[in-house]
mmCIF file of C-alpha atoms in Angstrom:
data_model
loop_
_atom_site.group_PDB
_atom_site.id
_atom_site.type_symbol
_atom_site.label_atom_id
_atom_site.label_comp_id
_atom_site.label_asym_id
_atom_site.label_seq_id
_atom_site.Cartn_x
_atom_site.Cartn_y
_atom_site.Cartn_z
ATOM 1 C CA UNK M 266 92.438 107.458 52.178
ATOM 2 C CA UNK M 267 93.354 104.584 54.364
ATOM 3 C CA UNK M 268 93.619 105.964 58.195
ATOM 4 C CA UNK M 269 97.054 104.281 59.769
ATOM 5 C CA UNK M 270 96.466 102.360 63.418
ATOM 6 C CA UNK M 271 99.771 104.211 64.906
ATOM 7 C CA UNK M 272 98.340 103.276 68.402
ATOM 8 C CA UNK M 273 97.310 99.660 67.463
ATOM 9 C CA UNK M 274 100.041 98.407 70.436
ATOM 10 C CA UNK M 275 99.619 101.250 72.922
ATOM 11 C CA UNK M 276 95.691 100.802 73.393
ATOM 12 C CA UNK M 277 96.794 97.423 74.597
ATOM 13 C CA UNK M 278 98.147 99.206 77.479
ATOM 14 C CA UNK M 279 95.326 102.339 77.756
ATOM 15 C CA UNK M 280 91.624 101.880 77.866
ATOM 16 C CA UNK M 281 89.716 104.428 75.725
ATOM 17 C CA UNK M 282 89.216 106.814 78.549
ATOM 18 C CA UNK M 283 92.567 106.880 79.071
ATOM 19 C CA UNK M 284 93.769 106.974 74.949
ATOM 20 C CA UNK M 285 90.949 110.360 75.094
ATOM 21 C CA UNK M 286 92.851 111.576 78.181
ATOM 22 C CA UNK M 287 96.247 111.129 76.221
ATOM 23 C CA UNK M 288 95.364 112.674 72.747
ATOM 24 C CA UNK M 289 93.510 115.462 74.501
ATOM 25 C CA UNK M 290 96.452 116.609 76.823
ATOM 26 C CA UNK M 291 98.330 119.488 76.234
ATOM 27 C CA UNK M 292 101.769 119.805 77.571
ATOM 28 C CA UNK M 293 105.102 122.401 77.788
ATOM 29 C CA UNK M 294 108.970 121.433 77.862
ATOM 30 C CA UNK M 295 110.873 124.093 79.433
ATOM 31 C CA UNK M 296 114.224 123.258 77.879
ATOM 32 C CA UNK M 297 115.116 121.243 74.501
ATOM 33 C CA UNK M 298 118.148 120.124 75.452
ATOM 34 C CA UNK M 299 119.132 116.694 76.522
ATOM 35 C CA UNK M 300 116.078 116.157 78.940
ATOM 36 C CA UNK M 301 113.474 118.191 76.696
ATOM 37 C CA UNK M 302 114.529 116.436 73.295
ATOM 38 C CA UNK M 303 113.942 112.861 74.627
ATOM 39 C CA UNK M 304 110.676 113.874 76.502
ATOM 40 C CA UNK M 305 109.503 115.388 73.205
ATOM 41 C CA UNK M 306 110.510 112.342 70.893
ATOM 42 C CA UNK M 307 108.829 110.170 73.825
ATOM 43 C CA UNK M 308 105.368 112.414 74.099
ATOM 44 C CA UNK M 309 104.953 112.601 70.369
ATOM 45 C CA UNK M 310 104.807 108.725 70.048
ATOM 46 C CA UNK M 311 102.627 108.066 73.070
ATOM 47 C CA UNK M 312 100.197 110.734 70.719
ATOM 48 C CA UNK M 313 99.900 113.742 73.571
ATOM 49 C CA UNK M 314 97.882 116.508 71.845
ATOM 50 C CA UNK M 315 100.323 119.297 72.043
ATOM 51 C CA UNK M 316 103.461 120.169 72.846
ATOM 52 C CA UNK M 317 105.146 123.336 73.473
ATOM 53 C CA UNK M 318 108.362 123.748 73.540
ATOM 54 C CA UNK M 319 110.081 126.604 75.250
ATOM 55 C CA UNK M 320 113.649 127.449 74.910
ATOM 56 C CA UNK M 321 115.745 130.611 73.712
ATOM 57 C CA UNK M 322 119.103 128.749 73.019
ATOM 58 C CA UNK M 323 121.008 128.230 70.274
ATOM 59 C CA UNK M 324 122.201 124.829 69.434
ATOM 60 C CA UNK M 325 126.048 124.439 70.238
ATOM 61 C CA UNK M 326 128.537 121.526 69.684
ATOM 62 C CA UNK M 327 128.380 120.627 73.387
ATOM 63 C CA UNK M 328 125.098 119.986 73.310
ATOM 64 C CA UNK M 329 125.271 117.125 70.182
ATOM 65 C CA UNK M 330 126.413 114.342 73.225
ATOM 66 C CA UNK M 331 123.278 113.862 74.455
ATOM 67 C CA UNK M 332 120.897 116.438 72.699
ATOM 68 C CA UNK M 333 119.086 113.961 69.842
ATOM 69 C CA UNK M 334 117.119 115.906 67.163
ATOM 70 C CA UNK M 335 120.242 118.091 66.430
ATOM 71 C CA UNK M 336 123.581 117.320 64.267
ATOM 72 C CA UNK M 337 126.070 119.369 62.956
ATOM 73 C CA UNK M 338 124.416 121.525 61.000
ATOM 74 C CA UNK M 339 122.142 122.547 63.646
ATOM 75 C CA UNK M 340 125.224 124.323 64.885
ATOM 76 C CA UNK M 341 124.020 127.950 65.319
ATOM 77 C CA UNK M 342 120.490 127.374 65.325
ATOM 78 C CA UNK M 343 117.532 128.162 67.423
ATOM 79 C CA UNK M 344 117.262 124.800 69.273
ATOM 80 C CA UNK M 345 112.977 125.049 69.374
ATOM 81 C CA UNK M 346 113.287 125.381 65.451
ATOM 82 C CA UNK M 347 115.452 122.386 64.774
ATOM 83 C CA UNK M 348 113.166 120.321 67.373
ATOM 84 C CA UNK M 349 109.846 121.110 65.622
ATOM 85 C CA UNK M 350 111.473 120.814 62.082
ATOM 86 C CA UNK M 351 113.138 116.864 63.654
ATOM 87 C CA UNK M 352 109.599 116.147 65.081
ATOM 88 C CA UNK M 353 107.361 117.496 61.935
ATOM 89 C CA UNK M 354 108.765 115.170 59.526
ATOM 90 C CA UNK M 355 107.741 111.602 61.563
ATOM 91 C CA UNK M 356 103.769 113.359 60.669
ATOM 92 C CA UNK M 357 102.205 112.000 63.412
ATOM 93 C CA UNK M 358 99.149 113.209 64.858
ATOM 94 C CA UNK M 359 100.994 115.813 67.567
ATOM 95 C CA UNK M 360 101.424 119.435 67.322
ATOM 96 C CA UNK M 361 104.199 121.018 68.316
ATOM 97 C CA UNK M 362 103.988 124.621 69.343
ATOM 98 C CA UNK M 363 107.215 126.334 69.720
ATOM 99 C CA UNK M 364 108.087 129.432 71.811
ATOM 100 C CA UNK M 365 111.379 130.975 71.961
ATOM 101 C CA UNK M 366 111.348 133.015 74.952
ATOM 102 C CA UNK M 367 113.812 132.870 77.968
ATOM 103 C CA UNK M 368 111.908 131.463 81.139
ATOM 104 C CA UNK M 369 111.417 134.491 83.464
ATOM 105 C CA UNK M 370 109.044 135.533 86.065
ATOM 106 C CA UNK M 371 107.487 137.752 83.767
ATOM 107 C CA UNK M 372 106.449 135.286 81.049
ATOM 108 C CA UNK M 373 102.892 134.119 80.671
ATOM 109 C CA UNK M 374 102.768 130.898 80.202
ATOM 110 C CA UNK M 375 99.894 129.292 76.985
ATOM 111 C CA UNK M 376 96.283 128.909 79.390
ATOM 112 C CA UNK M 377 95.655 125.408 77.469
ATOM 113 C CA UNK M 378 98.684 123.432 79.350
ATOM 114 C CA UNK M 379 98.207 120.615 81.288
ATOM 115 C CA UNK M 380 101.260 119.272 82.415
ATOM 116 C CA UNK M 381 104.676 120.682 82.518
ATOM 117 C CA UNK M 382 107.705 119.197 82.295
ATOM 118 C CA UNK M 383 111.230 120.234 83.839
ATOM 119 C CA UNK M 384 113.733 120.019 81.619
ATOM 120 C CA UNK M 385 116.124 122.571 82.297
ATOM 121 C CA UNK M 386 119.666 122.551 83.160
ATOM 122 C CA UNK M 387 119.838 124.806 86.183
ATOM 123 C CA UNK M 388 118.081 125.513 89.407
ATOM 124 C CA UNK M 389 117.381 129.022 89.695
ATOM 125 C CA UNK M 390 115.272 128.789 86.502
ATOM 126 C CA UNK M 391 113.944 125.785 87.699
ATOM 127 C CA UNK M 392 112.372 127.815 90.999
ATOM 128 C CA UNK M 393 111.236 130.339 87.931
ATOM 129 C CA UNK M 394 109.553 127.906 86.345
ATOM 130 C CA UNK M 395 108.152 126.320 89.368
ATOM 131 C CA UNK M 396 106.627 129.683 90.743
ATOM 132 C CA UNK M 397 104.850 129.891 87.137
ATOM 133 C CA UNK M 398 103.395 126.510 87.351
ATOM 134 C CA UNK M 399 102.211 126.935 91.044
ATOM 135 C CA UNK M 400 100.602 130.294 89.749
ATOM 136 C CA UNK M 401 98.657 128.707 86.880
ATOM 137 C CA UNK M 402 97.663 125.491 89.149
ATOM 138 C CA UNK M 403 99.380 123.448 86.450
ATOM 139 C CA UNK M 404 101.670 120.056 87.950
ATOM 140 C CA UNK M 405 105.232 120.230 87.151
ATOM 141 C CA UNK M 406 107.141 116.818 86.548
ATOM 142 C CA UNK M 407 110.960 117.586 87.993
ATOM 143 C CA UNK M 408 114.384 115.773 86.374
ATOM 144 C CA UNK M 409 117.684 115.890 87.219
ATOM 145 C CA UNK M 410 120.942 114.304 85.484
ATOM 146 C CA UNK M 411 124.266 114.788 86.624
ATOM 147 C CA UNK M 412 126.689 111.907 85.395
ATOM 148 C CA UNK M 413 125.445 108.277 86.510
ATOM 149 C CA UNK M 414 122.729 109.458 88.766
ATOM 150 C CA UNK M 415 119.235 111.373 88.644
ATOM 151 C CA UNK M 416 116.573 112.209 90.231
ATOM 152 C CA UNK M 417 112.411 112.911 89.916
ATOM 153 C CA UNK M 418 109.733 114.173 91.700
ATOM 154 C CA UNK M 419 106.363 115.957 91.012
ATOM 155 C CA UNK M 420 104.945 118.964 92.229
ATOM 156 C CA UNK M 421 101.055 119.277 92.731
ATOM 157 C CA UNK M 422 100.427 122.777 93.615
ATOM 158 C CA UNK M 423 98.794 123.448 97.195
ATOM 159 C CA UNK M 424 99.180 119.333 97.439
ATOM 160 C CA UNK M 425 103.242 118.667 97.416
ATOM 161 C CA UNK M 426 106.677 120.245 98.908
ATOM 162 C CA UNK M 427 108.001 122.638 96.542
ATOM 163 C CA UNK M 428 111.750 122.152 95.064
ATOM 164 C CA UNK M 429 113.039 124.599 97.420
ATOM 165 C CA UNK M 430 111.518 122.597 100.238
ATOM 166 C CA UNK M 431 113.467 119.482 98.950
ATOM 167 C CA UNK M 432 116.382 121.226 97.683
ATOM 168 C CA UNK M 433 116.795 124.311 99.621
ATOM 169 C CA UNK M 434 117.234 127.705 98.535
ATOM 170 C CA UNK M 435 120.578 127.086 96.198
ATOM 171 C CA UNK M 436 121.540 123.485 95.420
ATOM 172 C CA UNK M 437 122.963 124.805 92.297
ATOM 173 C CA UNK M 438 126.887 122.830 91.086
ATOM 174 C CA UNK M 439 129.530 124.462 90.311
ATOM 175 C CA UNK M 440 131.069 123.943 86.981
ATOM 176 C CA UNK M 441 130.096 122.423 83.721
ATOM 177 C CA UNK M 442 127.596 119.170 84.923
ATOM 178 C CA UNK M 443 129.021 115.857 83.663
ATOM 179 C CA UNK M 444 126.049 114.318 81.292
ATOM 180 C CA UNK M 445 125.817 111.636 78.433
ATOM 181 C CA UNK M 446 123.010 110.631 76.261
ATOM 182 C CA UNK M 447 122.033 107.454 78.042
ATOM 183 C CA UNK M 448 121.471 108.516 81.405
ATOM 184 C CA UNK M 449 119.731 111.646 80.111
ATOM 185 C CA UNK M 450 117.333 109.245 78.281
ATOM 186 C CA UNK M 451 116.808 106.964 81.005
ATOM 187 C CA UNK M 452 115.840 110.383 83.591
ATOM 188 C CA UNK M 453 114.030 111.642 80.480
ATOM 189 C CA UNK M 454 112.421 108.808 79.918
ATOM 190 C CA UNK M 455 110.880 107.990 83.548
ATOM 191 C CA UNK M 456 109.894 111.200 83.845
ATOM 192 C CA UNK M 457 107.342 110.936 80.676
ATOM 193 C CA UNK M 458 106.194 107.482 82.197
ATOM 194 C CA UNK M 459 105.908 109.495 85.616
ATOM 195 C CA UNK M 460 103.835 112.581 83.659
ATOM 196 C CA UNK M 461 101.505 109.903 81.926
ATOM 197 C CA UNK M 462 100.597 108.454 84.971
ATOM 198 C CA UNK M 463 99.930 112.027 86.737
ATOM 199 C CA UNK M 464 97.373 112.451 83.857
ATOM 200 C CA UNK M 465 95.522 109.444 84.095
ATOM 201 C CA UNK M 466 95.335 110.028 87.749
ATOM 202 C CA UNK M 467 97.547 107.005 88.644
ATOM 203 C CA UNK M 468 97.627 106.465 92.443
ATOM 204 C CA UNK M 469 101.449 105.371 92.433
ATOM 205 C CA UNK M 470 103.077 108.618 91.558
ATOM 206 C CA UNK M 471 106.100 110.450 92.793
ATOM 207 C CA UNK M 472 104.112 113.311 94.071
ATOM 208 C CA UNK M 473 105.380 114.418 97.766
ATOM 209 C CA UNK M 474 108.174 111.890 97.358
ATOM 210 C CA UNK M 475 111.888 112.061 95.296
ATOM 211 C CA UNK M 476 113.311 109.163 93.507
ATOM 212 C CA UNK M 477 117.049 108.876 92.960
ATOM 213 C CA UNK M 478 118.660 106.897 89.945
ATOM 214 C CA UNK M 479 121.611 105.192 90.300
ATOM 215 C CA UNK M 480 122.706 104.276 87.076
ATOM 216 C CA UNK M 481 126.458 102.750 88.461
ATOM 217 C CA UNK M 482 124.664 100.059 90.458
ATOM 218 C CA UNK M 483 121.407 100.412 88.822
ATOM 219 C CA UNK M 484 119.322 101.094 91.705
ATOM 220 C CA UNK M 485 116.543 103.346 92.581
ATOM 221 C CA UNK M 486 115.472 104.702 96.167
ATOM 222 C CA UNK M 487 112.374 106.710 96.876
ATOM 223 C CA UNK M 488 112.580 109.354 99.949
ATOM 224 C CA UNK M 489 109.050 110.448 101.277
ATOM 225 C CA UNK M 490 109.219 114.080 101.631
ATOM 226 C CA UNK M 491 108.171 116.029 104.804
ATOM 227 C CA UNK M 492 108.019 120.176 105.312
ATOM 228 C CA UNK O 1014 126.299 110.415 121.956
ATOM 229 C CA UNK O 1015 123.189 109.694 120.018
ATOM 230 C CA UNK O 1016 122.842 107.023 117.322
ATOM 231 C CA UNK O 1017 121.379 107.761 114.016
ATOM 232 C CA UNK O 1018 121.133 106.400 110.314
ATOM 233 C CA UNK O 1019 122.785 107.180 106.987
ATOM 234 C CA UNK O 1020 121.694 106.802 103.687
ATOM 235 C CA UNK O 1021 123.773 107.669 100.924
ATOM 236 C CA UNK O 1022 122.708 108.251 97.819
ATOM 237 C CA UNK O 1023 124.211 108.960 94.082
ATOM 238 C CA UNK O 1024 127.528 107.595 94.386
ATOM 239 C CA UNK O 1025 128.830 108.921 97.925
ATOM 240 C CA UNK O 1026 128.981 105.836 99.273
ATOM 241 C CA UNK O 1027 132.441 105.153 97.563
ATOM 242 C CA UNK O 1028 133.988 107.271 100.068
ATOM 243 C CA UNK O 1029 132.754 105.876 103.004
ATOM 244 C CA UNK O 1030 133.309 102.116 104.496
ATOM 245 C CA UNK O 1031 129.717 101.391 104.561
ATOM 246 C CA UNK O 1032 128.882 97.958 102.976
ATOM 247 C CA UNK O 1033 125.293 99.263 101.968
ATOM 248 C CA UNK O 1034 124.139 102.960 100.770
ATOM 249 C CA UNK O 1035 120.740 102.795 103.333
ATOM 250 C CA UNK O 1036 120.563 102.380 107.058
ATOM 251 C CA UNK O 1037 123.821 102.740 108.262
ATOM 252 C CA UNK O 1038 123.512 103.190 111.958
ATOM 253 C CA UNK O 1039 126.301 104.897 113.364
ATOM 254 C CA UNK O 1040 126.711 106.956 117.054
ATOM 255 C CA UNK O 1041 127.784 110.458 116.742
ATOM 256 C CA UNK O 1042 127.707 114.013 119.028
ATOM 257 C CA UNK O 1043 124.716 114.806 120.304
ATOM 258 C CA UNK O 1044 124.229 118.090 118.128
ATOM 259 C CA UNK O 1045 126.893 117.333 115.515
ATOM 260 C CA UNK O 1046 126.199 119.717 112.941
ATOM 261 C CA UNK O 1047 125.925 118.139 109.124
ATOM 262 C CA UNK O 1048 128.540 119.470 107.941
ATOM 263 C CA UNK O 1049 130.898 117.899 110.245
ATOM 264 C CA UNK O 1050 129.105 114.658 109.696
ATOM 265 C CA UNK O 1051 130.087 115.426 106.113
ATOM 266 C CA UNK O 1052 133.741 115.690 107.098
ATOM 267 C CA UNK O 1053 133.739 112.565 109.239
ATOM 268 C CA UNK O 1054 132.590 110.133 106.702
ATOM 269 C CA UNK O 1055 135.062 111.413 104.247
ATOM 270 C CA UNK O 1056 133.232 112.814 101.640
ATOM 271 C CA UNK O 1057 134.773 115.336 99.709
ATOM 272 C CA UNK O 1058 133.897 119.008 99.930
ATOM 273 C CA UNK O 1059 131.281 120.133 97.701
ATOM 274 C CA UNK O 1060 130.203 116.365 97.125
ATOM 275 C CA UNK O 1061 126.962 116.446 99.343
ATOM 276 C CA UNK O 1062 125.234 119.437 99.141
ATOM 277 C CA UNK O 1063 121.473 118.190 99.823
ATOM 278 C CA UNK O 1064 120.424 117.078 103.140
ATOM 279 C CA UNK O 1065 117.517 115.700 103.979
ATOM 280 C CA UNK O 1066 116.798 114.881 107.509
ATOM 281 C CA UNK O 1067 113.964 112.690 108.339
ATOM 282 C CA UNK O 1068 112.314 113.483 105.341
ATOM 283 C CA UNK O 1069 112.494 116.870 105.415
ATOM 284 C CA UNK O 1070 115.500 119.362 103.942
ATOM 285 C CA UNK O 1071 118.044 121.407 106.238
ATOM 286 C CA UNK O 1072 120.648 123.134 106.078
ATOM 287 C CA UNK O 1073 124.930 122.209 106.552
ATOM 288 C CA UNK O 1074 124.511 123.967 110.429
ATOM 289 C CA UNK O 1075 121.440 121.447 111.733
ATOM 290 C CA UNK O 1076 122.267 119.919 114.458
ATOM 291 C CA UNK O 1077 121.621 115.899 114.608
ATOM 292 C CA UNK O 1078 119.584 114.391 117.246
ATOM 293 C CA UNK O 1079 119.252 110.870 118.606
ATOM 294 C CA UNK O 1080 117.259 108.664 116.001
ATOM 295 C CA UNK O 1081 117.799 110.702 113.072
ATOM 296 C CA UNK O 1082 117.476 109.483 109.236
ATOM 297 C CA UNK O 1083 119.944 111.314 107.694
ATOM 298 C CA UNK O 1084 120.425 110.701 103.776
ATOM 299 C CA UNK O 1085 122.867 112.904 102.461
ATOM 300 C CA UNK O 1086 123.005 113.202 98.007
ATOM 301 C CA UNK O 1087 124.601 115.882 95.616
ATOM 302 C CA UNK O 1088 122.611 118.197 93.492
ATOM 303 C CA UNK O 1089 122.022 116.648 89.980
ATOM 304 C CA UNK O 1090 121.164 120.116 87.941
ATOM 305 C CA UNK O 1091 121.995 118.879 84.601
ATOM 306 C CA UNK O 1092 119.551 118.450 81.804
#
């Protein structure tokens, strides 16, 4: 049988060290919803070893704006099921690992992980998740959507401010939060790009420092973060 | 008074008369608290909830000193 070149283009942008690095790397989405479901799609075609995927929701109609491996009749769902059923049928060389478990303080979290990205829709079970990934040494990759405007930042334990030390104790909004798909996929996206580079040890990273999209006038600031 | 510098981030600079979102230099009370900074430049309440002060986060009662960088955004929770 013929093996397929799926990473003919990419290796024109890794070396082989850093190709290993990449299809060795194991990672974990907390959340599939609009920020986990774009990382995912983006992770499985950059050819990351594993992926988990952690979420305990159901899929509901106000999550089909912005939320891309589900349609209609994902409507009841568990959201980790549809995403590893959408992913599984491209057959490319990723597995996907799901777990459907709520994010608590009590969960242990898979001792192969590497990297972890934030994709959750709330604070407090951000600082959950957070406390997890500062207890297992792993770095956490941060995103944030809330209509035109995002924001990143990574969190190297022992080496970076924490998201309370940024954020404070409850920067939490009231209501529903105002998203759409493109934004979420532009936040999604740079944080992948940002978790990449983390791996390979890039020296320009937003560890210690916050970057804040502005999708309205299409700008982006970095703040250097003190404690 | 004491002058110090506002950046605003994530669309609060609509409510404000500043011409650019970073280094605004404006003179305010020595020991203004944020919050009433917050009040003077118009934003609504509940707009800017983050505030990070030369780098560094604090809370609505810190009290502004001469050549602060002040840079004022609301949360973005959403994913």
């Amino acid at each position: 049988m013929i093996k397929l070149d799926i990473f003919e283009r990419q290796r024109l942008v890794f070396n082989k060290e850093e190709m290993d690095k990449i299809r060795n790397a194991v990672v974990l989405i907390a959340g599939t919803g609009g920020l986990g479901t774009h990382q995912a799609a983006e992770l499985q075609r950059l050819g990351i070893g594993k992926i988990y995927l952690i979420d305990d929701d159901r899929v509901e109609p106000g999550n089909l704006n912005r939320q891309i491996f589900y349609g209609k009749d994902s409507i009841g769902k568990y959201k980790v099921d549809e995403a590893k059923s959408f992913l599984d049928k491209f057959e490319l060389e990723t597995e996907i690992v799901t777990i459907r478990e709520r994010i608590t303080e009590e969960m242990e979290l898979p001792s192969d992980v590497d990297m972890i990205f934030d994709a959750l829709d709330n604070f407090s079970t951000r600082f959950v998740l957070e406390k997890l990934a500062l207890g297992k040494n792993i770095p956490m990759v941060h995103g944030g959507v809330s209509s035109w405007y995002g924001q990143i930042t990574t969190i190297l334990p022992g080496k970076t401010p924490s998201l309370q030390d940024i954020f404070g104790k409850n920067p939490e909004q009231e209501g529903k939060i105002p998203v759409i798909s493109p934004v979420v996929s532009v936040i999604a996206s740079l944080q992948v790009v940002e978790g990449i580079k983390v791996l390979l040890q890039k020296e320009e990273t937003l560890a210690g420092k916050l970057m804040l999209i502005d999708l309205n006038d299409y700008s982006l600031e970095i703040i250097e973060i003190n404690i | 008074m004491i002058e110090i510098t506002v950046n605003l981030f994530s669309g609060l600079d609509k409510y404000t008369d500043f011409k650019e979102k970073k280094g605004n230099l404006i003179n305010v009370q020595k020991d203004l608290e944020i919050s009433k900074l917050v009040e003077i430049l118009n934003i609504p309440p509940g707009r800017a909830n983050i505030f990070l002060v030369n780098g560094k986060h604090e809370a609505k009662d810190y009290k502004l000193q001469e050549g602060d960088q002040v840079s004022l955004f609301p949360p973005m929770g959403g994913g």
